[in-house]
Amino acid sequence: MCGIVGYAGYEPAAPFLLEGLQKLEYRGYDSAGIAVFSDKVRTMKSQGRLATLREKVDAAGGIPGSLGIGHTRWATHGAPNDINSHPHSSMSGRITVVHNGIIENYIPLKEELVSQGVVFRSETDTEVVAQLFDKLYDGDLVGTLIQVLGKIRGSYALGILCTDYPDTLLAVRKDSPMIIGLGEHENYIASDIPAVLDHTRNYYLLNDNEIAIIKADSVELLDMDRNPISRDVYVVDYDISAAEKGGYDYFMMKEIKEQPNALRTCIGSRIDGDDIRLDKIRLTEEQIKNIGRIHIVACGSAWHAGIVGKYVIEELTRIPVEVDLASEFRYRRPILRPNDLCITISQSGETADTLAALREAKANDVHVLSIVNAVGSSIARESDDVLYTMAGPEIAVATTKGYSTQLAVLYLIALKFGKIRQTISSKTEAKLRKALEALPEQIENMFADEEALKVLAKQHADKEHVFVIGRGIDYGASLESSLKLKEISYVHSEAYAAGELKHGTISLIEEGTLVVAVATQDQLYEKLVSNVKEVKARGAYVVAIVKEGCTDVEGIADQVFYIPDTDDIFTSTLTVIPMQLFAYYVAIERGCDVDKPRNLAKSVTVE
Ligand code: F6R
């Protein structure tokens, strides 16, 4: 999704802005631009990759000035072209704006401005902010901003320059992330910490409806009544190298390989002797005992984690669990009762639909416990309780370590709740805890199959359709495996509950169709083997993923990958590993940009 970066200091702003935008490339974008102020605001924009913008800036001999804003745009209103790229300036050139989010009422505002003689250049909702600001401007920068905010509706993170204030950068947010980086004789704004992480570890996290006035030597935060706000400095403690590629060709491979350590941190820090500590959540044992129903709400891979989580939580706690797509939950008037628990899951902590679903749950007085990776993100801040996944920054658009740590937190919740509700014995809990702790090393052992998966990817990279089938928890894991393949390699792939094949989909199986069969559930193993035989009989090429020891499948499937032995409820953490690697190598074979798949964004901050 779109990215914002801004600089107020004494050094040239343009190189800083370009570097910051490069760090935000992973969010996905289709055009980029920067505006720098010295004697006047000079703006350069370009459709396509950032490298094109960089070439333009270099060809012009750079842009003078030490105050500036930059933006990577992911088109929502108007085509991705140079004109619609941000920054956008008002007709007079006095106001220049970058914006993430959507101004929902931009059409009536634009019509009114046009009727007053304002000429628009772009098709964007953002230009309305610049033009409206200029129209209302009365010399009082903050006062005018407050007036503008009173008129616009929607979500926004805004960075604003005004030519009457040559040393000032203005920032404000509502429902879209924005942070203020605190440097020495320079300060920054960004939509995401990695953009400026090379320059500072100290941040103010801006909340909704807060205004920041940023100069080289000061940052002032105000509320909408212009009262000063004092804010603790948030210090980032993760390693800068964690946000860089570290020798891998793509972030995705680095993040696949980081999964064992990410899980060690996520699980290890919560296992204390023979107990599981769910950080300092406010949810009491009494409340846990009384939970009537759990609603897991999320999008994409986080939703897939939720589907596996449903099986695990229901199995260990006997609490009924509903899993909803956040985009559906928020509009379907869900039935929520006071003793229900809502678990929202989000890597970025900024997904617009998940945030809205969280608010829906809270509006119904339901306790919200969120599983989030990005510390200090909107979902984390608005939840009653947060369990961080501790995966470190995830840069590749396709999630890997984000997903596996989400699963791990769901396992921890299931174990802890099961113990409190006495739906599992201490002995079972201890056995499962041990199995959980073994997962990181088991994943490490599975990396030994990487070469074989690379060869398999070479053989099947030209396939147009791939089916992934499974039953029970394996079906949940199949959904994630299938998404990995389609999102980064653009191969059409579908996950199917294997028992459903006969109800329609099996008609699509023909000679050579690739079917991945995930069969790790002892109780369902034979049924899945029958499904494998059915698709084999229709010509499918079958790759089976089974537990070690299930060698009988070798005579049936064309190729078999084994996962180390673990309890049935934890297998999803392992079965997804070969599929992450397979998807990665198929994408490489097909010449795809693994980290930045087309049309996708890392953080989906609009609905
Ligand atoms: C797929 C992927 C997406 C995200 C989804 C939710 O690889 O990453 O499907 O899982 O957009 O994002 P978060 O977890 O940030 O809410």
Coordinates of C-alpha atoms and ligand atoms in Angstrom, one line a residue:
M1 CA 0.0 0.0 0.0
C2 CA 1.1 3.6 -0.2
G3 CA 4.1 4.8 1.7
I4 CA 5.0 8.2 3.1
V5 CA 8.3 9.7 4.2
G6 CA 9.2 13.3 5.1
Y7 CA 12.3 15.2 6.3
A8 CA 12.9 18.4 8.2
G9 CA 16.6 19.2 8.9
Y10 CA 19.7 20.8 7.5
E11 CA 20.9 18.2 5.0
P12 CA 19.6 17.8 1.5
A13 CA 16.2 16.3 1.7
A14 CA 15.9 14.6 -1.7
P15 CA 18.5 11.7 -1.1
F16 CA 16.9 11.0 2.3
L17 CA 13.4 10.9 0.7
L18 CA 14.5 8.6 -2.1
E19 CA 16.3 6.3 0.3
G20 CA 13.2 6.2 2.7
L21 CA 10.9 5.4 -0.2
Q22 CA 13.2 2.6 -1.2
K23 CA 12.8 1.1 2.2
L24 CA 9.0 1.3 1.7
E25 CA 9.0 -0.4 -1.7
Y26 CA 8.0 -3.7 -0.1
R27 CA 4.6 -2.2 0.7
G28 CA 3.8 -2.3 -3.0
Y29 CA 3.3 0.8 -5.3
D30 CA 2.9 1.8 -8.9
S31 CA 4.3 5.3 -8.9
A32 CA 6.4 7.5 -6.7
G33 CA 7.2 11.2 -6.1
I34 CA 9.0 13.7 -3.9
A35 CA 8.6 17.4 -3.3
V36 CA 11.4 19.5 -1.8
F37 CA 11.1 23.1 -0.6
S38 CA 13.9 25.7 -0.8
D39 CA 12.9 29.0 -2.5
K40 CA 9.9 27.2 -3.9
V41 CA 8.5 23.7 -3.9
R42 CA 10.0 21.5 -6.6
T43 CA 8.1 18.3 -7.3
M44 CA 9.2 15.2 -9.3
K45 CA 7.0 12.2 -9.9
S46 CA 7.2 9.1 -11.9
Q47 CA 5.0 6.2 -12.8
G48 CA 6.6 2.8 -12.2
R49 CA 9.6 1.8 -10.2
L50 CA 11.4 4.2 -7.9
A51 CA 14.6 3.8 -10.0
T52 CA 12.8 5.8 -12.7
L53 CA 12.2 8.6 -10.3
R54 CA 15.8 8.5 -9.1
E55 CA 17.0 8.8 -12.7
K56 CA 14.8 11.9 -13.2
V57 CA 16.1 13.5 -10.0
D58 CA 19.7 12.7 -11.0
A59 CA 19.2 14.0 -14.5
A60 CA 18.0 17.3 -13.0
G61 CA 21.1 17.5 -10.9
G62 CA 19.2 16.8 -7.7
I63 CA 16.6 19.0 -5.9
P64 CA 17.8 21.7 -3.5
G65 CA 16.3 22.0 -0.1
S66 CA 16.2 20.5 3.4
L67 CA 12.5 20.2 3.9
G68 CA 10.5 17.6 1.9
I69 CA 7.9 14.9 1.5
G70 CA 7.9 11.7 -0.6
H71 CA 5.3 9.1 -1.4
T72 CA 4.9 5.7 -3.1
R73 CA 1.4 5.4 -4.5
W74 CA -0.7 2.3 -5.0
A75 CA -3.5 3.6 -7.2
T76 CA -7.0 3.8 -5.8
H77 CA -8.5 6.9 -7.4
G78 CA -7.2 7.5 -10.9
A79 CA -4.8 5.5 -13.0
P80 CA -1.2 5.0 -11.9
N81 CA 0.5 7.8 -13.9
D82 CA 2.8 10.7 -13.4
I83 CA -0.1 13.2 -12.8
N84 CA -1.9 11.1 -10.3
S85 CA 1.3 10.4 -8.3
H86 CA 1.8 12.2 -5.1
P87 CA 2.8 14.8 -3.9
H88 CA -0.1 17.0 -5.0
S89 CA 0.0 20.8 -4.9
S90 CA -2.7 23.4 -4.8
M91 CA -3.3 25.6 -7.8
S92 CA -1.2 28.4 -6.3
G93 CA 1.5 26.0 -5.3
R94 CA 1.3 27.2 -1.7
I95 CA 0.2 23.8 -0.3
T96 CA 1.8 20.4 -1.1
V97 CA 0.4 17.1 0.2
V98 CA 1.2 13.4 0.4
H99 CA -1.6 11.2 1.6
N100 CA -2.2 7.5 2.5
G101 CA -5.8 6.4 2.8
I102 CA -9.0 7.5 1.1
I103 CA -11.0 10.8 1.3
E104 CA -14.5 9.4 1.0
N105 CA -16.3 12.6 0.4
Y106 CA -13.8 14.0 -2.2
I107 CA -16.3 14.2 -5.0
P108 CA -18.7 16.8 -3.4
L109 CA -15.7 18.7 -2.0
K110 CA -14.1 18.7 -5.5
E111 CA -17.4 19.8 -7.1
E112 CA -17.7 22.7 -4.7
L113 CA -14.1 23.8 -5.3
V114 CA -14.4 23.5 -9.0
S115 CA -17.6 25.7 -8.8
Q116 CA -15.4 28.3 -7.0
G117 CA -12.9 28.3 -9.9
V118 CA -10.3 25.8 -8.6
V119 CA -8.7 23.9 -11.4
F120 CA -7.7 20.3 -10.7
R121 CA -4.9 18.5 -12.4
S122 CA -5.3 14.9 -11.2
E123 CA -8.1 12.5 -10.7
T124 CA -7.1 11.8 -7.1
D125 CA -9.0 12.3 -3.8
T126 CA -5.7 13.6 -2.4
E127 CA -5.6 16.7 -4.5
V128 CA -8.8 17.8 -2.9
V129 CA -6.9 18.1 0.4
A130 CA -4.3 20.4 -1.1
Q131 CA -6.8 22.6 -2.9
L132 CA -9.2 22.8 0.0
F133 CA -6.3 23.7 2.4
D134 CA -5.3 26.5 0.1
K135 CA -8.8 27.7 -0.3
L136 CA -9.4 27.9 3.5
Y137 CA -5.9 29.1 4.3
D138 CA -5.8 32.2 6.5
G139 CA -2.2 32.3 7.5
D140 CA -2.7 30.0 10.5
L141 CA -1.2 26.7 9.4
V142 CA -2.6 24.5 12.2
G143 CA -5.9 26.3 12.4
T144 CA -6.4 25.8 8.7
L145 CA -5.5 22.1 9.0
I146 CA -8.1 21.7 11.7
Q147 CA -10.7 23.3 9.4
V148 CA -9.7 21.0 6.6
L149 CA -10.0 17.9 8.8
G150 CA -13.5 19.1 9.9
K151 CA -14.5 18.9 6.2
I152 CA -12.9 15.7 4.9
R153 CA -14.2 12.2 5.7
G154 CA -12.3 8.9 5.4
S155 CA -8.9 7.7 6.4
Y156 CA -5.7 9.6 6.1
A157 CA -2.1 10.0 7.0
L158 CA -1.1 13.3 5.6
G159 CA 2.3 15.0 5.2
I160 CA 1.9 18.7 4.3
L161 CA 4.2 21.5 3.2
C162 CA 3.2 25.2 3.1
T163 CA 5.4 27.8 1.3
D164 CA 4.7 30.3 4.0
Y165 CA 6.4 28.0 6.6
P166 CA 9.8 27.2 5.0
D167 CA 11.0 25.2 8.1
T168 CA 7.8 23.3 8.9
L169 CA 6.4 19.9 8.0
L170 CA 2.9 19.1 9.2
A171 CA 1.6 15.6 9.8
V172 CA -1.7 14.2 10.9
R173 CA -3.4 10.8 10.9
K174 CA -6.8 9.1 11.2
D175 CA -7.1 5.4 10.5
S176 CA -3.8 5.2 8.6
P177 CA -0.4 4.8 10.2
M178 CA 2.1 7.6 10.7
I179 CA 5.2 7.8 12.9
I180 CA 7.5 10.7 13.7
G181 CA 11.2 9.8 13.8
L182 CA 13.4 11.8 16.1
G183 CA 16.9 12.6 14.9
E184 CA 19.7 15.0 15.9
H185 CA 18.9 18.4 14.3
E186 CA 16.6 16.6 11.9
N187 CA 13.2 14.9 12.3
Y188 CA 11.2 12.7 10.0
I189 CA 7.8 11.4 9.3
A190 CA 7.0 8.0 7.8
S191 CA 4.1 5.6 7.4
D192 CA 6.3 2.8 8.6
I193 CA 9.3 2.6 10.8
P194 CA 11.7 0.8 8.4
A195 CA 11.6 3.9 6.1
V196 CA 13.8 5.8 8.6
L197 CA 15.2 3.1 10.8
D198 CA 18.7 3.8 9.4
H199 CA 18.5 7.2 10.9
T200 CA 16.9 6.8 14.3
R201 CA 15.6 4.3 16.8
N202 CA 13.4 6.9 18.6
Y203 CA 9.9 7.6 17.6
Y204 CA 6.6 9.2 18.5
L205 CA 3.7 7.0 17.5
L206 CA 1.1 9.4 16.3
N207 CA -2.5 8.5 17.3
D208 CA -5.7 9.3 15.4
N209 CA -6.6 13.0 15.3
E210 CA -3.3 14.2 16.5
I211 CA -1.3 16.8 14.7
A212 CA 2.5 16.9 14.6
I213 CA 4.5 20.1 13.8
I214 CA 7.9 19.0 12.7
K215 CA 11.0 21.2 12.4
A216 CA 14.7 20.4 12.3
D217 CA 15.1 21.0 16.0
S218 CA 11.6 20.4 17.4
V219 CA 8.5 18.2 17.2
E220 CA 5.3 19.4 18.8
L221 CA 2.2 17.2 19.1
L222 CA -1.2 18.8 19.4
D223 CA -4.8 17.6 19.8
M224 CA -7.7 18.9 17.7
D225 CA -8.2 21.7 20.3
R226 CA -4.5 22.7 19.9
N227 CA -3.7 21.5 23.3
P228 CA -0.1 20.2 23.5
I229 CA 0.2 16.4 23.9
S230 CA 3.1 14.8 25.7
R231 CA 4.2 11.4 24.4
D232 CA 6.7 8.8 25.5
V233 CA 9.5 8.2 23.1
Y234 CA 9.1 4.7 21.6
V235 CA 12.5 3.1 21.2
V236 CA 12.8 0.4 18.5
D237 CA 15.0 -2.4 19.8
Y238 CA 15.1 -4.7 16.8
D239 CA 18.2 -5.0 14.7
I240 CA 18.4 -2.9 11.6
S241 CA 19.8 -5.9 9.7
A242 CA 16.6 -7.6 10.5
A243 CA 15.0 -5.2 8.0
E244 CA 17.5 -5.9 5.3
K245 CA 18.1 -8.9 3.1
G246 CA 21.2 -10.4 4.8
G247 CA 22.7 -12.2 1.8
Y248 CA 19.5 -13.7 0.5
D249 CA 18.2 -12.9 -3.0
Y250 CA 14.8 -12.1 -1.7
F251 CA 13.3 -11.1 1.7
M252 CA 10.9 -14.0 1.3
M253 CA 13.6 -16.6 1.5
K254 CA 15.3 -14.8 4.4
E255 CA 12.0 -14.8 6.2
I256 CA 11.3 -18.4 5.5
K257 CA 14.7 -19.3 7.0
E258 CA 14.0 -17.0 10.0
Q259 CA 11.0 -19.0 11.0
P260 CA 12.8 -21.3 13.5
N261 CA 14.3 -18.4 15.4
A262 CA 11.1 -16.3 15.2
L263 CA 9.2 -19.3 16.7
R264 CA 11.9 -19.8 19.4
T265 CA 11.4 -16.2 20.5
C266 CA 7.6 -16.3 20.2
I267 CA 7.2 -19.6 22.1
G268 CA 10.3 -19.6 24.3
S269 CA 9.6 -16.3 25.9
R270 CA 6.2 -17.5 27.0
I271 CA 7.1 -20.9 28.4
D272 CA 8.1 -20.5 32.0
G273 CA 9.1 -23.9 33.5
D274 CA 5.9 -25.9 33.3
D275 CA 3.6 -22.9 32.8
I276 CA 2.6 -20.8 29.8
R277 CA 2.6 -17.0 30.4
L278 CA 0.4 -15.0 28.0
D279 CA 2.3 -11.8 28.7
K280 CA 0.4 -9.5 30.9
I281 CA -3.1 -9.8 29.4
R282 CA -5.9 -8.3 31.3
L283 CA -8.3 -11.2 30.5
T284 CA -8.6 -12.9 33.9
E285 CA -8.8 -16.7 34.6
E286 CA -12.4 -16.1 35.6
Q287 CA -13.2 -14.5 32.3
I288 CA -11.4 -17.3 30.4
K289 CA -13.5 -19.9 32.3
N290 CA -16.6 -18.1 31.3
I291 CA -15.9 -17.5 27.6
G292 CA -19.0 -18.5 25.6
R293 CA -17.7 -18.3 22.1
I294 CA -14.5 -17.1 20.4
H295 CA -14.7 -15.0 17.2
I296 CA -11.5 -15.1 15.3
V297 CA -11.4 -12.3 12.7
A298 CA -8.7 -11.6 10.2
C299 CA -7.8 -11.3 6.5
G300 CA -5.7 -13.4 4.1
S301 CA -3.1 -15.5 5.6
A302 CA -4.0 -14.3 9.1
W303 CA -7.5 -15.7 8.4
H304 CA -5.9 -19.0 7.4
A305 CA -4.0 -19.0 10.7
G306 CA -7.4 -18.4 12.3
I307 CA -8.9 -21.4 10.5
V308 CA -6.2 -23.7 11.9
G309 CA -6.6 -22.0 15.2
K310 CA -10.3 -22.9 15.3
Y311 CA -9.5 -26.6 15.1
V312 CA -6.8 -26.3 17.8
I313 CA -8.7 -24.1 20.2
E314 CA -11.9 -26.2 19.9
E315 CA -10.0 -29.4 20.4
L316 CA -8.2 -28.2 23.5
T317 CA -10.7 -26.0 25.1
R318 CA -14.1 -27.1 23.8
I319 CA -15.0 -23.4 23.3
P320 CA -16.9 -23.0 20.1
V321 CA -14.9 -20.9 17.6
E322 CA -16.2 -18.9 14.6
V323 CA -13.7 -17.7 12.1
D324 CA -14.6 -14.7 10.0
L325 CA -13.1 -12.7 7.2
A326 CA -12.8 -9.2 8.7
S327 CA -14.3 -7.7 5.6
E328 CA -17.4 -9.8 6.1
F329 CA -17.6 -9.6 9.9
R330 CA -17.6 -5.8 9.9
Y331 CA -20.8 -5.6 7.8
R332 CA -22.8 -8.7 8.8
R333 CA -24.1 -7.6 12.1
P334 CA -22.4 -10.5 13.9
I335 CA -24.1 -11.9 17.0
L336 CA -21.8 -10.9 19.8
R337 CA -22.5 -11.6 23.5
P338 CA -20.8 -10.1 26.5
N339 CA -18.9 -13.2 27.5
D340 CA -17.6 -13.8 24.0
L341 CA -14.0 -13.2 23.1
C342 CA -12.8 -11.7 19.8
I343 CA -9.4 -12.6 18.6
T344 CA -8.1 -10.4 15.8
I345 CA -5.0 -11.5 13.9
S346 CA -2.8 -9.1 11.9
Q347 CA 0.8 -9.1 11.0
S348 CA 0.9 -5.4 10.1
G349 CA -1.6 -4.3 12.8
E350 CA -2.9 -1.8 10.2
T351 CA -5.3 -3.9 8.0
A352 CA -8.3 -1.6 7.6
D353 CA -10.9 -4.3 7.6
T354 CA -9.4 -6.0 10.7
L355 CA -9.3 -2.7 12.5
A356 CA -12.9 -2.0 11.7
A357 CA -13.9 -5.6 12.9
L358 CA -12.1 -4.9 16.1
R359 CA -14.0 -1.7 16.6
E360 CA -17.3 -3.6 15.9
A361 CA -16.4 -6.1 18.6
K362 CA -15.5 -3.4 21.1
A363 CA -18.7 -1.5 20.3
N364 CA -20.6 -4.6 21.3
D365 CA -18.6 -4.8 24.6
V366 CA -16.7 -7.8 23.6
H367 CA -13.2 -8.2 24.9
V368 CA -10.6 -8.0 22.1
L369 CA -7.4 -9.9 22.2
S370 CA -5.2 -9.3 19.2
I371 CA -2.3 -11.3 17.8
V372 CA -0.1 -8.7 16.1
N373 CA 3.5 -8.4 14.8
A374 CA 4.0 -4.7 14.4
V375 CA 4.5 -3.2 17.8
G376 CA 2.6 0.0 18.5
S377 CA 0.4 -0.5 15.4
S378 CA -3.3 0.7 15.4
I379 CA -4.7 -2.8 16.0
A380 CA -2.3 -3.3 18.9
R381 CA -3.2 0.0 20.4
E382 CA -6.9 -0.3 20.2
S383 CA -7.2 -3.9 21.5
D384 CA -7.9 -4.7 25.1
D385 CA -5.0 -7.2 25.1
V386 CA -2.2 -7.9 22.7
L387 CA 0.0 -10.9 22.2
Y388 CA 2.8 -9.9 19.9
T389 CA 4.1 -12.5 17.5
M390 CA 7.7 -11.2 17.9
A391 CA 8.6 -12.2 14.3
G392 CA 10.6 -9.0 13.6
P393 CA 9.9 -6.9 10.6
E394 CA 8.4 -8.8 7.7
I395 CA 9.3 -7.2 4.4
A396 CA 8.3 -9.7 1.7
V397 CA 4.6 -9.1 0.7
A398 CA 3.9 -12.8 1.0
T399 CA 3.8 -13.6 4.7
T400 CA 5.8 -16.6 6.0
K401 CA 7.2 -16.0 9.5
G402 CA 4.3 -13.7 10.2
Y403 CA 1.9 -16.6 9.6
S404 CA 3.8 -19.3 11.5
T405 CA 4.2 -17.1 14.6
Q406 CA 0.5 -16.3 14.4
L407 CA -0.2 -20.0 14.5
A408 CA 2.2 -20.4 17.5
V409 CA 0.4 -17.7 19.5
L410 CA -2.9 -19.5 18.7
Y411 CA -1.4 -22.8 20.0
L412 CA -0.3 -21.0 23.2
I413 CA -3.7 -19.5 23.7
A414 CA -5.3 -23.0 23.2
L415 CA -3.0 -24.6 25.7
K416 CA -3.3 -21.9 28.3
F417 CA -7.1 -21.7 28.0
G418 CA -7.4 -25.6 28.0
K419 CA -5.4 -25.8 31.2
I420 CA -7.4 -23.0 32.9
R421 CA -10.7 -24.6 31.8
Q422 CA -9.4 -28.1 32.7
T423 CA -10.4 -29.4 29.3
I424 CA -6.9 -30.9 29.0
S425 CA -5.0 -32.7 31.7
S426 CA -1.7 -31.4 33.0
K427 CA 0.0 -34.4 31.5
T428 CA -1.4 -33.7 28.0
E429 CA -0.6 -30.0 28.4
A430 CA 3.0 -30.9 29.3
K431 CA 3.3 -33.2 26.3
L432 CA 1.9 -30.6 24.0
R433 CA 4.2 -27.9 25.4
K434 CA 7.2 -30.1 24.7
A435 CA 5.9 -30.7 21.1
L436 CA 5.5 -27.0 20.7
E437 CA 9.0 -26.3 21.8
A438 CA 10.4 -28.9 19.3
L439 CA 8.8 -27.1 16.3
P440 CA 11.7 -24.7 15.5
E441 CA 14.3 -27.5 15.3
Q442 CA 11.9 -29.6 13.2
I443 CA 11.5 -26.8 10.7
E444 CA 15.3 -26.5 10.5
N445 CA 15.5 -30.2 9.6
M446 CA 12.9 -29.7 6.9
F447 CA 15.1 -27.2 5.1
A448 CA 17.1 -30.2 4.0
D449 CA 14.3 -30.8 1.4
E450 CA 15.0 -27.4 -0.3
E451 CA 16.9 -28.8 -3.2
A452 CA 14.3 -31.5 -4.0
L453 CA 11.6 -28.8 -3.8
K454 CA 13.6 -26.6 -6.2
V455 CA 13.7 -29.5 -8.7
L456 CA 10.0 -30.1 -8.3
A457 CA 9.3 -26.4 -8.9
K458 CA 11.4 -26.6 -12.1
Q459 CA 9.4 -29.5 -13.3
H460 CA 6.0 -28.0 -12.6
A461 CA 6.6 -24.2 -13.1
D462 CA 4.6 -24.3 -16.3
K463 CA 1.5 -25.7 -14.7
E464 CA -1.6 -23.6 -15.0
H465 CA -3.6 -25.1 -12.2
V466 CA -2.6 -26.6 -8.9
F467 CA -4.9 -28.1 -6.3
V468 CA -4.0 -28.5 -2.6
I469 CA -6.2 -30.9 -0.7
G470 CA -6.4 -31.8 3.0
R471 CA -8.9 -32.7 5.7
G472 CA -9.4 -31.1 9.1
I473 CA -6.4 -29.1 10.2
D474 CA -4.7 -30.0 6.9
Y475 CA -7.4 -28.3 5.0
G476 CA -6.6 -25.1 7.0
A477 CA -2.9 -25.5 6.1
S478 CA -3.8 -26.2 2.5
L479 CA -5.5 -22.8 2.2
E480 CA -2.3 -21.0 3.2
S481 CA -0.1 -23.2 0.9
S482 CA -2.4 -22.5 -2.0
L483 CA -2.3 -18.8 -1.4
K484 CA 1.5 -18.7 -1.3
L485 CA 1.6 -20.3 -4.7
K486 CA -1.0 -18.1 -6.4
E487 CA 0.2 -14.8 -4.9
I488 CA 3.8 -14.9 -5.8
S489 CA 3.9 -17.2 -8.9
Y490 CA 0.5 -16.2 -10.4
V491 CA -0.3 -19.9 -10.9
H492 CA -4.0 -20.6 -10.4
S493 CA -4.3 -22.7 -7.3
E494 CA -7.2 -23.8 -5.1
A495 CA -7.3 -25.4 -1.7
Y496 CA -10.0 -28.0 -1.3
A497 CA -11.3 -29.9 1.7
A498 CA -10.6 -33.3 0.2
G499 CA -14.0 -34.7 1.0
E500 CA -15.5 -32.0 -1.2
L501 CA -13.6 -33.0 -4.4
K502 CA -16.4 -35.4 -5.5
H503 CA -18.9 -32.6 -5.3
G504 CA -17.6 -30.8 -8.3
T505 CA -13.9 -30.0 -8.4
I506 CA -12.8 -33.5 -9.4
S507 CA -14.0 -32.7 -13.0
L508 CA -11.1 -30.3 -13.3
I509 CA -8.5 -33.1 -12.7
E510 CA -7.0 -34.3 -15.9
E511 CA -3.7 -35.9 -17.1
G512 CA -0.8 -34.1 -15.5
T513 CA -2.8 -31.8 -13.1
L514 CA -0.6 -31.2 -10.1
V515 CA -2.4 -32.1 -6.8
V516 CA -0.6 -31.6 -3.5
A517 CA -2.2 -33.8 -0.8
V518 CA -1.6 -32.9 2.8
A519 CA -2.3 -35.9 5.0
T520 CA -1.0 -35.6 8.6
Q521 CA -4.0 -36.3 10.7
D522 CA -3.9 -39.9 12.0
Q523 CA -7.6 -40.2 12.1
L524 CA -8.1 -38.9 8.6
Y525 CA -5.1 -40.4 6.9
E526 CA -6.8 -43.3 5.2
K527 CA -9.6 -41.2 3.9
L528 CA -7.1 -38.8 2.4
V529 CA -5.2 -41.7 0.8
S530 CA -8.5 -42.7 -0.9
N531 CA -8.8 -39.1 -2.2
V532 CA -5.2 -39.4 -3.6
K533 CA -6.2 -42.6 -5.4
E534 CA -9.2 -40.9 -6.9
V535 CA -7.2 -38.1 -8.4
K536 CA -4.4 -40.4 -9.5
A537 CA -7.0 -42.5 -11.3
R538 CA -7.9 -39.4 -13.3
G539 CA -4.3 -38.7 -14.3
A540 CA -3.1 -36.2 -11.6
Y541 CA 0.5 -35.9 -10.6
V542 CA 0.3 -36.2 -6.8
V543 CA 2.8 -34.7 -4.3
A544 CA 2.0 -36.0 -0.8
I545 CA 3.0 -34.2 2.4
V546 CA 2.8 -36.7 5.3
K547 CA 4.3 -37.5 8.7
E548 CA 7.5 -39.4 8.7
G549 CA 6.8 -43.1 8.8
C550 CA 3.8 -43.0 6.5
T551 CA 5.9 -44.7 3.8
D552 CA 2.9 -46.6 2.4
V553 CA 2.0 -43.5 0.4
E554 CA 5.1 -43.8 -1.7
G555 CA 3.5 -46.5 -3.8
I556 CA 0.5 -44.2 -4.5
A557 CA 1.7 -40.6 -4.8
D558 CA 4.3 -39.6 -7.4
Q559 CA 6.5 -37.8 -4.8
V560 CA 6.4 -37.7 -1.1
F561 CA 7.7 -35.1 1.4
Y562 CA 7.8 -36.0 5.1
I563 CA 7.3 -33.8 8.1
P564 CA 8.9 -34.7 11.4
D565 CA 6.6 -36.4 13.9
T566 CA 4.6 -34.0 16.0
D567 CA 1.2 -33.9 17.6
D568 CA -1.6 -33.8 15.0
I569 CA -2.7 -30.3 16.2
F570 CA 0.7 -28.7 15.4
T571 CA 1.3 -30.1 11.9
S572 CA 0.3 -27.0 10.0
T573 CA 3.5 -25.2 11.2
L574 CA 5.4 -28.0 9.4
T575 CA 3.3 -28.7 6.3
V576 CA 3.5 -25.1 5.1
I577 CA 7.3 -25.1 5.0
P578 CA 7.7 -27.3 1.8
M579 CA 4.9 -25.3 0.2
Q580 CA 6.5 -21.9 1.0
L581 CA 9.7 -23.2 -0.6
F582 CA 7.9 -24.7 -3.6
A583 CA 6.0 -21.5 -4.2
Y584 CA 9.2 -19.5 -3.9
Y585 CA 11.0 -21.6 -6.5
V586 CA 8.0 -21.7 -8.9
A587 CA 8.0 -17.9 -8.7
I588 CA 11.7 -17.8 -9.5
E589 CA 11.3 -20.2 -12.4
R590 CA 8.6 -18.0 -13.8
G591 CA 10.7 -14.9 -13.5
C592 CA 8.3 -13.2 -10.9
D593 CA 9.3 -10.5 -8.5
V594 CA 9.0 -12.7 -5.4
D595 CA 9.0 -9.9 -2.8
K596 CA 6.7 -7.6 -4.7
P597 CA 4.0 -9.6 -6.4
R598 CA 1.9 -7.6 -8.9
N599 CA -1.2 -5.8 -7.6
L600 CA -0.4 -6.6 -4.0
A601 CA 0.6 -4.5 -1.0
K602 CA 2.1 -5.5 2.3
S603 CA -0.1 -3.5 4.4
V604 CA -3.7 -3.1 3.3
T605 CA -4.8 0.1 5.0
V606 CA -7.9 0.7 2.8
E607 CA -10.9 -1.6 2.6
Ligands
F6R1 C1 -0.5 -13.2 2.1 C2 -0.6 -12.0 3.0 C3 -1.9 -11.4 3.2 C4 -2.1 -10.9 4.6 C5 -3.4 -10.1 4.8 C6 -3.6 -9.6 6.2 O1 0.8 -13.7 2.1 O2 0.4 -11.6 3.5 O3 -3.0 -12.3 2.8 O4 -2.1 -12.0 5.5 O5 -3.3 -9.0 3.9 O6 -2.5 -8.8 6.6 P1 -2.2 -8.5 8.1 O7 -1.8 -9.8 8.7 O8 -1.1 -7.5 8.1 O9 -3.5 -8.0 8.7

